[in-house]
PDB file of C-alpha atoms and ligand atoms in Angstrom:
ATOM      1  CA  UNK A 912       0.000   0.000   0.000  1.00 49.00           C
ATOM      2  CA  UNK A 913       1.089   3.711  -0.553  1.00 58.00           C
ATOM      3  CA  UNK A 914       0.279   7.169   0.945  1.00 58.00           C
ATOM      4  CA  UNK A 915      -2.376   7.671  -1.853  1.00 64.00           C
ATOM      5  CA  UNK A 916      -4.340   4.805   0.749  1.00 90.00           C
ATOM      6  CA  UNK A 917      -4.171   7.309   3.657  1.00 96.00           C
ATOM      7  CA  UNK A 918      -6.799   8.900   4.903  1.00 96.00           C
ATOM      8  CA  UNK A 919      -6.445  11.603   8.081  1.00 97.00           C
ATOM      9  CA  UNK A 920      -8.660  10.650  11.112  1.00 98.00           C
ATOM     10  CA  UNK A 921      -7.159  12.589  13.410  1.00 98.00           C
ATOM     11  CA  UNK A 922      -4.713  15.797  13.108  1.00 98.00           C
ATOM     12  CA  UNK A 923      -1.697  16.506  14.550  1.00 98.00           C
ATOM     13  CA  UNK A 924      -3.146  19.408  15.992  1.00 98.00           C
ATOM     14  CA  UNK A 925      -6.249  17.461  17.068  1.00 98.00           C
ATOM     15  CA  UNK A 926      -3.723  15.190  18.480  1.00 98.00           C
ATOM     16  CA  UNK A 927      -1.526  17.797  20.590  1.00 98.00           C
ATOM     17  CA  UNK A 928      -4.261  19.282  22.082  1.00 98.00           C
ATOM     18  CA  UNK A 929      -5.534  15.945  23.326  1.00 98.00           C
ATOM     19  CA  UNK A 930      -1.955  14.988  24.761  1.00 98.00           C
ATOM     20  CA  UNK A 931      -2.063  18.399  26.445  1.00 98.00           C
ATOM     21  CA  UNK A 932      -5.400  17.993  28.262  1.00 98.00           C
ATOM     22  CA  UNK A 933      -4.560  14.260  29.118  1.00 98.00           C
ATOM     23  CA  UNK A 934      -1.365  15.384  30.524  1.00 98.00           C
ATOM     24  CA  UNK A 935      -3.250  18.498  32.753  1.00 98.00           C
ATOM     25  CA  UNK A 936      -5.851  15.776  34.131  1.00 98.00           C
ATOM     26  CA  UNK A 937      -2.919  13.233  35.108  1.00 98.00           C
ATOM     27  CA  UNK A 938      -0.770  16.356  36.553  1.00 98.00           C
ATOM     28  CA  UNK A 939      -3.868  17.157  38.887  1.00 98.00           C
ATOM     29  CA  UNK A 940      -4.051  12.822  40.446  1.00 98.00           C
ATOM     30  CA  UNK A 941       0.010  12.449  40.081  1.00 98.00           C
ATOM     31  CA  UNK A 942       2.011  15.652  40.525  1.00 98.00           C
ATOM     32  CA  UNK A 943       2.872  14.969  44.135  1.00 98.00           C
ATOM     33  CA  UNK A 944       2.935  10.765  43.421  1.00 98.00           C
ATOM     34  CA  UNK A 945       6.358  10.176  41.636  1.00 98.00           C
ATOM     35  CA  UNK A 946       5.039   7.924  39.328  1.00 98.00           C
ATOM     36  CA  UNK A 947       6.218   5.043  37.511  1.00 98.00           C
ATOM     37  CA  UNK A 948       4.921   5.773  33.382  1.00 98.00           C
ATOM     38  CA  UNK A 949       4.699   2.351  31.874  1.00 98.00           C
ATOM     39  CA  UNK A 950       4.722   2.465  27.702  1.00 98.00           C
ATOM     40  CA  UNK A 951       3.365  -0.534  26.048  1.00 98.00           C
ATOM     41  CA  UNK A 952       5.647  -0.959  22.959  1.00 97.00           C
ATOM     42  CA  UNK A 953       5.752  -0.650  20.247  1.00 96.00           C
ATOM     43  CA  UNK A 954       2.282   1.520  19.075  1.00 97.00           C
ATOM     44  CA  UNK A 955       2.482   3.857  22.244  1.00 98.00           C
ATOM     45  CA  UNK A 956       6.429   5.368  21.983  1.00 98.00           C
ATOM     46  CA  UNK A 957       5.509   8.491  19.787  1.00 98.00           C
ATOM     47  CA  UNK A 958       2.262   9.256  21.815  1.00 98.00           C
ATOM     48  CA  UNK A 959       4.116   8.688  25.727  1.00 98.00           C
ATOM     49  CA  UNK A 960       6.946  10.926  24.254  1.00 98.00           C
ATOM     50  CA  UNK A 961       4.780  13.751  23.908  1.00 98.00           C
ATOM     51  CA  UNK A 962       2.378  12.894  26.721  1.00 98.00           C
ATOM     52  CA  UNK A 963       5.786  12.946  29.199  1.00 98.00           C
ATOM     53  CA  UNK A 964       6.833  16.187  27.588  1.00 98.00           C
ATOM     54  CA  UNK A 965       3.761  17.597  29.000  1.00 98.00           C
ATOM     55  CA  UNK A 966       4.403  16.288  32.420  1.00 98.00           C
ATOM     56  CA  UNK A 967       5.807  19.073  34.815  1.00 97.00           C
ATOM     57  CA  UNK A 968       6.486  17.010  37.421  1.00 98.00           C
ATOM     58  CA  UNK A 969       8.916  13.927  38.726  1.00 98.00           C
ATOM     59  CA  UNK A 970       7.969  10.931  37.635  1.00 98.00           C
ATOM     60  CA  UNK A 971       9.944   8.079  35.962  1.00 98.00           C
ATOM     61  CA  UNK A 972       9.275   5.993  32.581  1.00 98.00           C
ATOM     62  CA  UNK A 973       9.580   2.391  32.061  1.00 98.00           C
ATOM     63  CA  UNK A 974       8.365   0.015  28.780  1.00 98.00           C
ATOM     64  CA  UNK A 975       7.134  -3.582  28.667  1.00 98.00           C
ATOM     65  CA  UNK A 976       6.264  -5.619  25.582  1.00 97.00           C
ATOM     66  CA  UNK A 977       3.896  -7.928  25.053  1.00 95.00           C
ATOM     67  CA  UNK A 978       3.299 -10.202  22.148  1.00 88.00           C
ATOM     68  CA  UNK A 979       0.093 -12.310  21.571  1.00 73.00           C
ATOM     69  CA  UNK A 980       0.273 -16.035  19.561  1.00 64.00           C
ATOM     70  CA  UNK A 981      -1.861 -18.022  17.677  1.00 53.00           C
ATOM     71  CA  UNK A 982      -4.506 -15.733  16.225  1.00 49.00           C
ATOM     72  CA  UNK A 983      -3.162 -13.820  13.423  1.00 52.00           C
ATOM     73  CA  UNK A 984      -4.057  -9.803  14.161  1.00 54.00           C
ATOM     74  CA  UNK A 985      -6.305  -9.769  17.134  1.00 56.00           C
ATOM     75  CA  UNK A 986      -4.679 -10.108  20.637  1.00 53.00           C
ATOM     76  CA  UNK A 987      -7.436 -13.014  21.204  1.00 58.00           C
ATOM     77  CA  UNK A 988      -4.681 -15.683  21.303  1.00 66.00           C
ATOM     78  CA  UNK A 989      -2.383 -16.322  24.284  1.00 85.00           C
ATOM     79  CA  UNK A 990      -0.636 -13.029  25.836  1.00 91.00           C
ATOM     80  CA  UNK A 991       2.820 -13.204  26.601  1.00 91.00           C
ATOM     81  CA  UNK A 992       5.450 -10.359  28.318  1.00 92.00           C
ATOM     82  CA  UNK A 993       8.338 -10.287  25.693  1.00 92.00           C
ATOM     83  CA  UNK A 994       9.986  -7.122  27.894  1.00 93.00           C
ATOM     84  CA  UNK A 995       9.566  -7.299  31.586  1.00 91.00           C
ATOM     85  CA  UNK A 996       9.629  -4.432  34.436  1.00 95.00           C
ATOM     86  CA  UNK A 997      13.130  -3.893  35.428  1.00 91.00           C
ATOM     87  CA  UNK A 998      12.088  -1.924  38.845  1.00 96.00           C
ATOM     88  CA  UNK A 999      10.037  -3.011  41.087  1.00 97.00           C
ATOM     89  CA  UNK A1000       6.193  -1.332  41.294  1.00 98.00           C
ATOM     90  CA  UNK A1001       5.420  -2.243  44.866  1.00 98.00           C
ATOM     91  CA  UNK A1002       4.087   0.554  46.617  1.00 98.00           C
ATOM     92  CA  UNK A1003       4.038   2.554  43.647  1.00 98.00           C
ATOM     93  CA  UNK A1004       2.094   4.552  41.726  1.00 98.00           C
ATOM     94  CA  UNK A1005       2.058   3.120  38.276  1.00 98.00           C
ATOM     95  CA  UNK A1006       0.110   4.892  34.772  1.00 98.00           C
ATOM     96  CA  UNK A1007       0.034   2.731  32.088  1.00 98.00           C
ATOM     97  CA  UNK A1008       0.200   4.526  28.478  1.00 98.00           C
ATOM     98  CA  UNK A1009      -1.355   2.754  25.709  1.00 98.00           C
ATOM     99  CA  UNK A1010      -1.806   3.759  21.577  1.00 98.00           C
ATOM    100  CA  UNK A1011      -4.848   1.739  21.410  1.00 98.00           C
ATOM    101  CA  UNK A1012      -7.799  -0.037  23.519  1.00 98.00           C
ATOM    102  CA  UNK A1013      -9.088  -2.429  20.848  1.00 97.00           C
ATOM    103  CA  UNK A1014     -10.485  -5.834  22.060  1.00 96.00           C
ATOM    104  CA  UNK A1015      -9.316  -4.860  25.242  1.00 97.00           C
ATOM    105  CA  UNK A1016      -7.278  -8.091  26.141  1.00 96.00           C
ATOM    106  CA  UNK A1017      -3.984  -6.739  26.049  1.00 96.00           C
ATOM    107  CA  UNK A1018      -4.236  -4.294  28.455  1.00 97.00           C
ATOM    108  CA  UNK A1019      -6.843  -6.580  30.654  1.00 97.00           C
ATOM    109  CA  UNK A1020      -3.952  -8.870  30.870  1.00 96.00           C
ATOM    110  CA  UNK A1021      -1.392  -5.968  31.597  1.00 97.00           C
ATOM    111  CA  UNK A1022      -3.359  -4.289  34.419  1.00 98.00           C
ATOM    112  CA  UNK A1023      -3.671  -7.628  36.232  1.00 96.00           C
ATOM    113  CA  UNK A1024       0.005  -8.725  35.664  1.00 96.00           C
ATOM    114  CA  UNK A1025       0.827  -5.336  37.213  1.00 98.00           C
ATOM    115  CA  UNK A1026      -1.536  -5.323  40.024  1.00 98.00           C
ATOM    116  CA  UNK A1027      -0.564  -8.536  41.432  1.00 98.00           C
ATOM    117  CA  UNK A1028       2.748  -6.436  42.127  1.00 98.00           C
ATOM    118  CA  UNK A1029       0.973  -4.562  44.744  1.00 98.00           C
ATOM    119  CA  UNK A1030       1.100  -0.749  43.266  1.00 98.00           C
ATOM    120  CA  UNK A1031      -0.090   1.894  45.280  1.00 98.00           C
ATOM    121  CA  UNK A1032      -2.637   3.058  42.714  1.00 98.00           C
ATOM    122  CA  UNK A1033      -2.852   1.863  38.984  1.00 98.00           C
ATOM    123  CA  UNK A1034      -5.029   3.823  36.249  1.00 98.00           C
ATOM    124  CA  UNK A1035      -4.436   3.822  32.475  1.00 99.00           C
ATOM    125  CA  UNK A1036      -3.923   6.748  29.846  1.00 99.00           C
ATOM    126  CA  UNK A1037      -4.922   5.508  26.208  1.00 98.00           C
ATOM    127  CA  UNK A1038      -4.564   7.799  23.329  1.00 98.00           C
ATOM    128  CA  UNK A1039      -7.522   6.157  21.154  1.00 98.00           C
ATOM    129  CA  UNK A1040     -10.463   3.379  22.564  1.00 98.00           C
ATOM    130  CA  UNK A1041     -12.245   1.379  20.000  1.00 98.00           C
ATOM    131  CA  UNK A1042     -15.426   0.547  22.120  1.00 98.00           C
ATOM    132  CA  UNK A1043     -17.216  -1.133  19.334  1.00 97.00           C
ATOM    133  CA  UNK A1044     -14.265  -4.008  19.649  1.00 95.00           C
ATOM    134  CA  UNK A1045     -14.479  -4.954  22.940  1.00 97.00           C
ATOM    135  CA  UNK A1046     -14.088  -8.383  24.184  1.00 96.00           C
ATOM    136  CA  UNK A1047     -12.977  -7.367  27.919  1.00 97.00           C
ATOM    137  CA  UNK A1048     -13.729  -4.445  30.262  1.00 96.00           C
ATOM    138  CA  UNK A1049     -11.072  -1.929  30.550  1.00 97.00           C
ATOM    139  CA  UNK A1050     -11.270   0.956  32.529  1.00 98.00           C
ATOM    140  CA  UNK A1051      -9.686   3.925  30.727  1.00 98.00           C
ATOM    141  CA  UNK A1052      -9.042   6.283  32.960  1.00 98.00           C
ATOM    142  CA  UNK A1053      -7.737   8.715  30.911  1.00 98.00           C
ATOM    143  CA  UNK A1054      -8.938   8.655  27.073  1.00 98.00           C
ATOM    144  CA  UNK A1055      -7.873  10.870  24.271  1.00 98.00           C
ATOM    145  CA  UNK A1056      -9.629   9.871  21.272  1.00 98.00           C
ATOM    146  CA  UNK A1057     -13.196   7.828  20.431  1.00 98.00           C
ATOM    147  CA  UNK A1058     -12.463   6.066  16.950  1.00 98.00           C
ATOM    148  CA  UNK A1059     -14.710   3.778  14.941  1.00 97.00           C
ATOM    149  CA  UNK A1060     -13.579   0.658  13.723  1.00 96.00           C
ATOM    150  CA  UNK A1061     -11.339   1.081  11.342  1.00 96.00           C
ATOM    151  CA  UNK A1062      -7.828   0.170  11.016  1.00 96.00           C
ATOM    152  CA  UNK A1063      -5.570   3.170  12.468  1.00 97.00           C
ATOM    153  CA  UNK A1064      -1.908   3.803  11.521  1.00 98.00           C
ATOM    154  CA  UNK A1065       0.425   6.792  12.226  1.00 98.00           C
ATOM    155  CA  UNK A1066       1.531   8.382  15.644  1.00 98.00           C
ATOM    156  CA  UNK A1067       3.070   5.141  16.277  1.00 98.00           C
ATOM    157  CA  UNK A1068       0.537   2.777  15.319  1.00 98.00           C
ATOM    158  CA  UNK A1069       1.754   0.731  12.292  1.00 96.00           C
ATOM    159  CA  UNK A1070       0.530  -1.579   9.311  1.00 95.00           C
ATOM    160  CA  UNK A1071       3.414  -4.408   8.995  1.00 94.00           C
ATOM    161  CA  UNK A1072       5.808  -2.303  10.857  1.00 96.00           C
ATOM    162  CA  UNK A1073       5.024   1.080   8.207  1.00 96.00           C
ATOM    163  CA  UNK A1074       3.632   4.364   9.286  1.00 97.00           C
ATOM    164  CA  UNK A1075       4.556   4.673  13.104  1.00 98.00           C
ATOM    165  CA  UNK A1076       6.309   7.833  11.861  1.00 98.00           C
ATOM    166  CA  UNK A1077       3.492   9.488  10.135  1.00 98.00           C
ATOM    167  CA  UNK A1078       2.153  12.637  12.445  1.00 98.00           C
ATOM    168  CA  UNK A1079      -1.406  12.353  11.729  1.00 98.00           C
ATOM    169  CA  UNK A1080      -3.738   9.346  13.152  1.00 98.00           C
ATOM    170  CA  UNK A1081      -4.961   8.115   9.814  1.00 98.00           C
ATOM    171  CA  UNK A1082      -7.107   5.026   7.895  1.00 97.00           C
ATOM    172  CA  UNK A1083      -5.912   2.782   6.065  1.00 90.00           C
ATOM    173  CA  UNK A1084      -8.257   2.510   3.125  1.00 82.00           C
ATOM    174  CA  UNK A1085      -8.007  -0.566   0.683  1.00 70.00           C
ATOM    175  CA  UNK A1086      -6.919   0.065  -3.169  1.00 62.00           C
ATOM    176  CA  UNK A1087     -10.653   0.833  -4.939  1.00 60.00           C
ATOM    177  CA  UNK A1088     -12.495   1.358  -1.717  1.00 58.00           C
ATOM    178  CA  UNK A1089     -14.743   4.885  -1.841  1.00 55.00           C
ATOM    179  CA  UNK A1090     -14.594   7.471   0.499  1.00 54.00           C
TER     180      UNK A1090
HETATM  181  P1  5GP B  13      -6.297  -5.245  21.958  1.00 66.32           P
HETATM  182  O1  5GP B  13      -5.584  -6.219  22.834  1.00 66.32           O
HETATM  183  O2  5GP B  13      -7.009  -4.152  22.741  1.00 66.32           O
HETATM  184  O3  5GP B  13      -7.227  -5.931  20.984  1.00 66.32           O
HETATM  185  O4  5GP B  13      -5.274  -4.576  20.986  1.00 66.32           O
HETATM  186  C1  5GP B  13      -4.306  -3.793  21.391  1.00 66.32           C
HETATM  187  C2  5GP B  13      -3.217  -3.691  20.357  1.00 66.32           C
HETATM  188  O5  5GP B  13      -3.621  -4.090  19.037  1.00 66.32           O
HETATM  189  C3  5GP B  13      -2.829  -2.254  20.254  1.00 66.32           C
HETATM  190  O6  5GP B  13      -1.887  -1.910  21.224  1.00 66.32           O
HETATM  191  C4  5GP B  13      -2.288  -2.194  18.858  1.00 66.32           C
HETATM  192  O7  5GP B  13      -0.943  -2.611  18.876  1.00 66.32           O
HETATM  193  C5  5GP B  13      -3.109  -3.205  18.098  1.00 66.32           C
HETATM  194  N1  5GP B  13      -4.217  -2.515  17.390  1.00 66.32           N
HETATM  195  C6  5GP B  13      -5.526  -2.550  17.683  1.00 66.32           C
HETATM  196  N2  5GP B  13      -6.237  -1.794  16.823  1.00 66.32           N
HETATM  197  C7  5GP B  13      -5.342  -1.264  15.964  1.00 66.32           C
HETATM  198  C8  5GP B  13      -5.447  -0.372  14.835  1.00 66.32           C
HETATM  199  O8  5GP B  13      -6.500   0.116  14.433  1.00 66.32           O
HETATM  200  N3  5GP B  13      -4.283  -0.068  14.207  1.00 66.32           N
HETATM  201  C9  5GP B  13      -3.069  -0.548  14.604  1.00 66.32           C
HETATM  202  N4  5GP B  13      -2.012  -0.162  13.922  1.00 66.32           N
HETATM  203  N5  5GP B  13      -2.935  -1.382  15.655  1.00 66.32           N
HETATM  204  C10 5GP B  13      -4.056  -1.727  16.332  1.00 66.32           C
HETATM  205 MG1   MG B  14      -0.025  -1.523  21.245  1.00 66.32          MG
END
């Protein structure tokens, strides 16, 4: 597929001034907190670099990884943590960044991995929530973007490892398909 495919969902503007108010409602529950970021890689790494940019107080960043097998695309099969913690998050307070909420199981499985670590609080920042996929419940505590199901790319979400760099949140729209 090539850029003639791409179709903008979401602006770069549209997108900073998300990032901005996301970051202003964590800075009100965490400035004082110290808390432990957590980026799921790959999708969220463009979207927590901004998001921390915004963040005007301490607070430290870690990534995990997680990789699902045995059902193609969705994240249905068996979830697996291909990068681990390297701290520990007892006691802690812990956000968890995310680029997408789609079924939901990937981050289900996250936020229970991590809370049987004993945090002091855990809550979740996702830049985009696809409610109309949803398999498990997810609490999103704080949510940037509403989409509709379509298949995203850009601002670190990818198709076959392509587009994470474009700025935009876009569609992916197949050769012949109308607008
Ligand atoms: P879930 O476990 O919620 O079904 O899926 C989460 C992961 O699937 C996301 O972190 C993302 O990597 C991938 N994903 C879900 N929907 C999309 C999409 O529209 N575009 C891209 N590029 N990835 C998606
Ligand atoms: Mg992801």
């Amino acid at each position: 597929m090539d850029s003639s495919n791409l179709k903008c969902l979401i602006s770069r503007e549209e997108i900073d001034s998300a990032v901005k108010r996301l970051a202003a409602d964590i800075k009100q529950d965490f400035h004082d907190k110290n808390p432990l970021v957590i980026g799921i890689l790959k999708g969220s790494f463009v979207f927590l670099a901004d998001l921390v940019r915004d963040l005007d107080f301490p607070h430290e960043i870690e990534f995990v990884r997680l990789s699902s097998y045995g059902s193609g695309s969705t994240t249905a099969g068996q979830l697996t943590m291909i990068h681990d913690l390297h701290v520990s998050i007892e006691g802690r307070h812990v956000l968890v960044v995310e680029d997408i909420v789609d079924t939901g199981n990937s981050v289900a499985f996250l936020m229970k991995y991590l809370s049987e670590k004993n945090p002091a609080s855990l809550k979740l920042c996702a830049l985009t929530d696809k409610p109309s996929r949803r398999q498990v419940d997810v609490k999103i505590d704080y949510r940037g973007f509403i989409v509709p199901n379509l298949f995203l790319v850009g601002y670190g979400l990818d198709f076959d490892e392509k587009y994470r760099n474009l700025p935009d949140i876009c569609t992916l729209q197949e050769i012949g398909e109308e607008e």
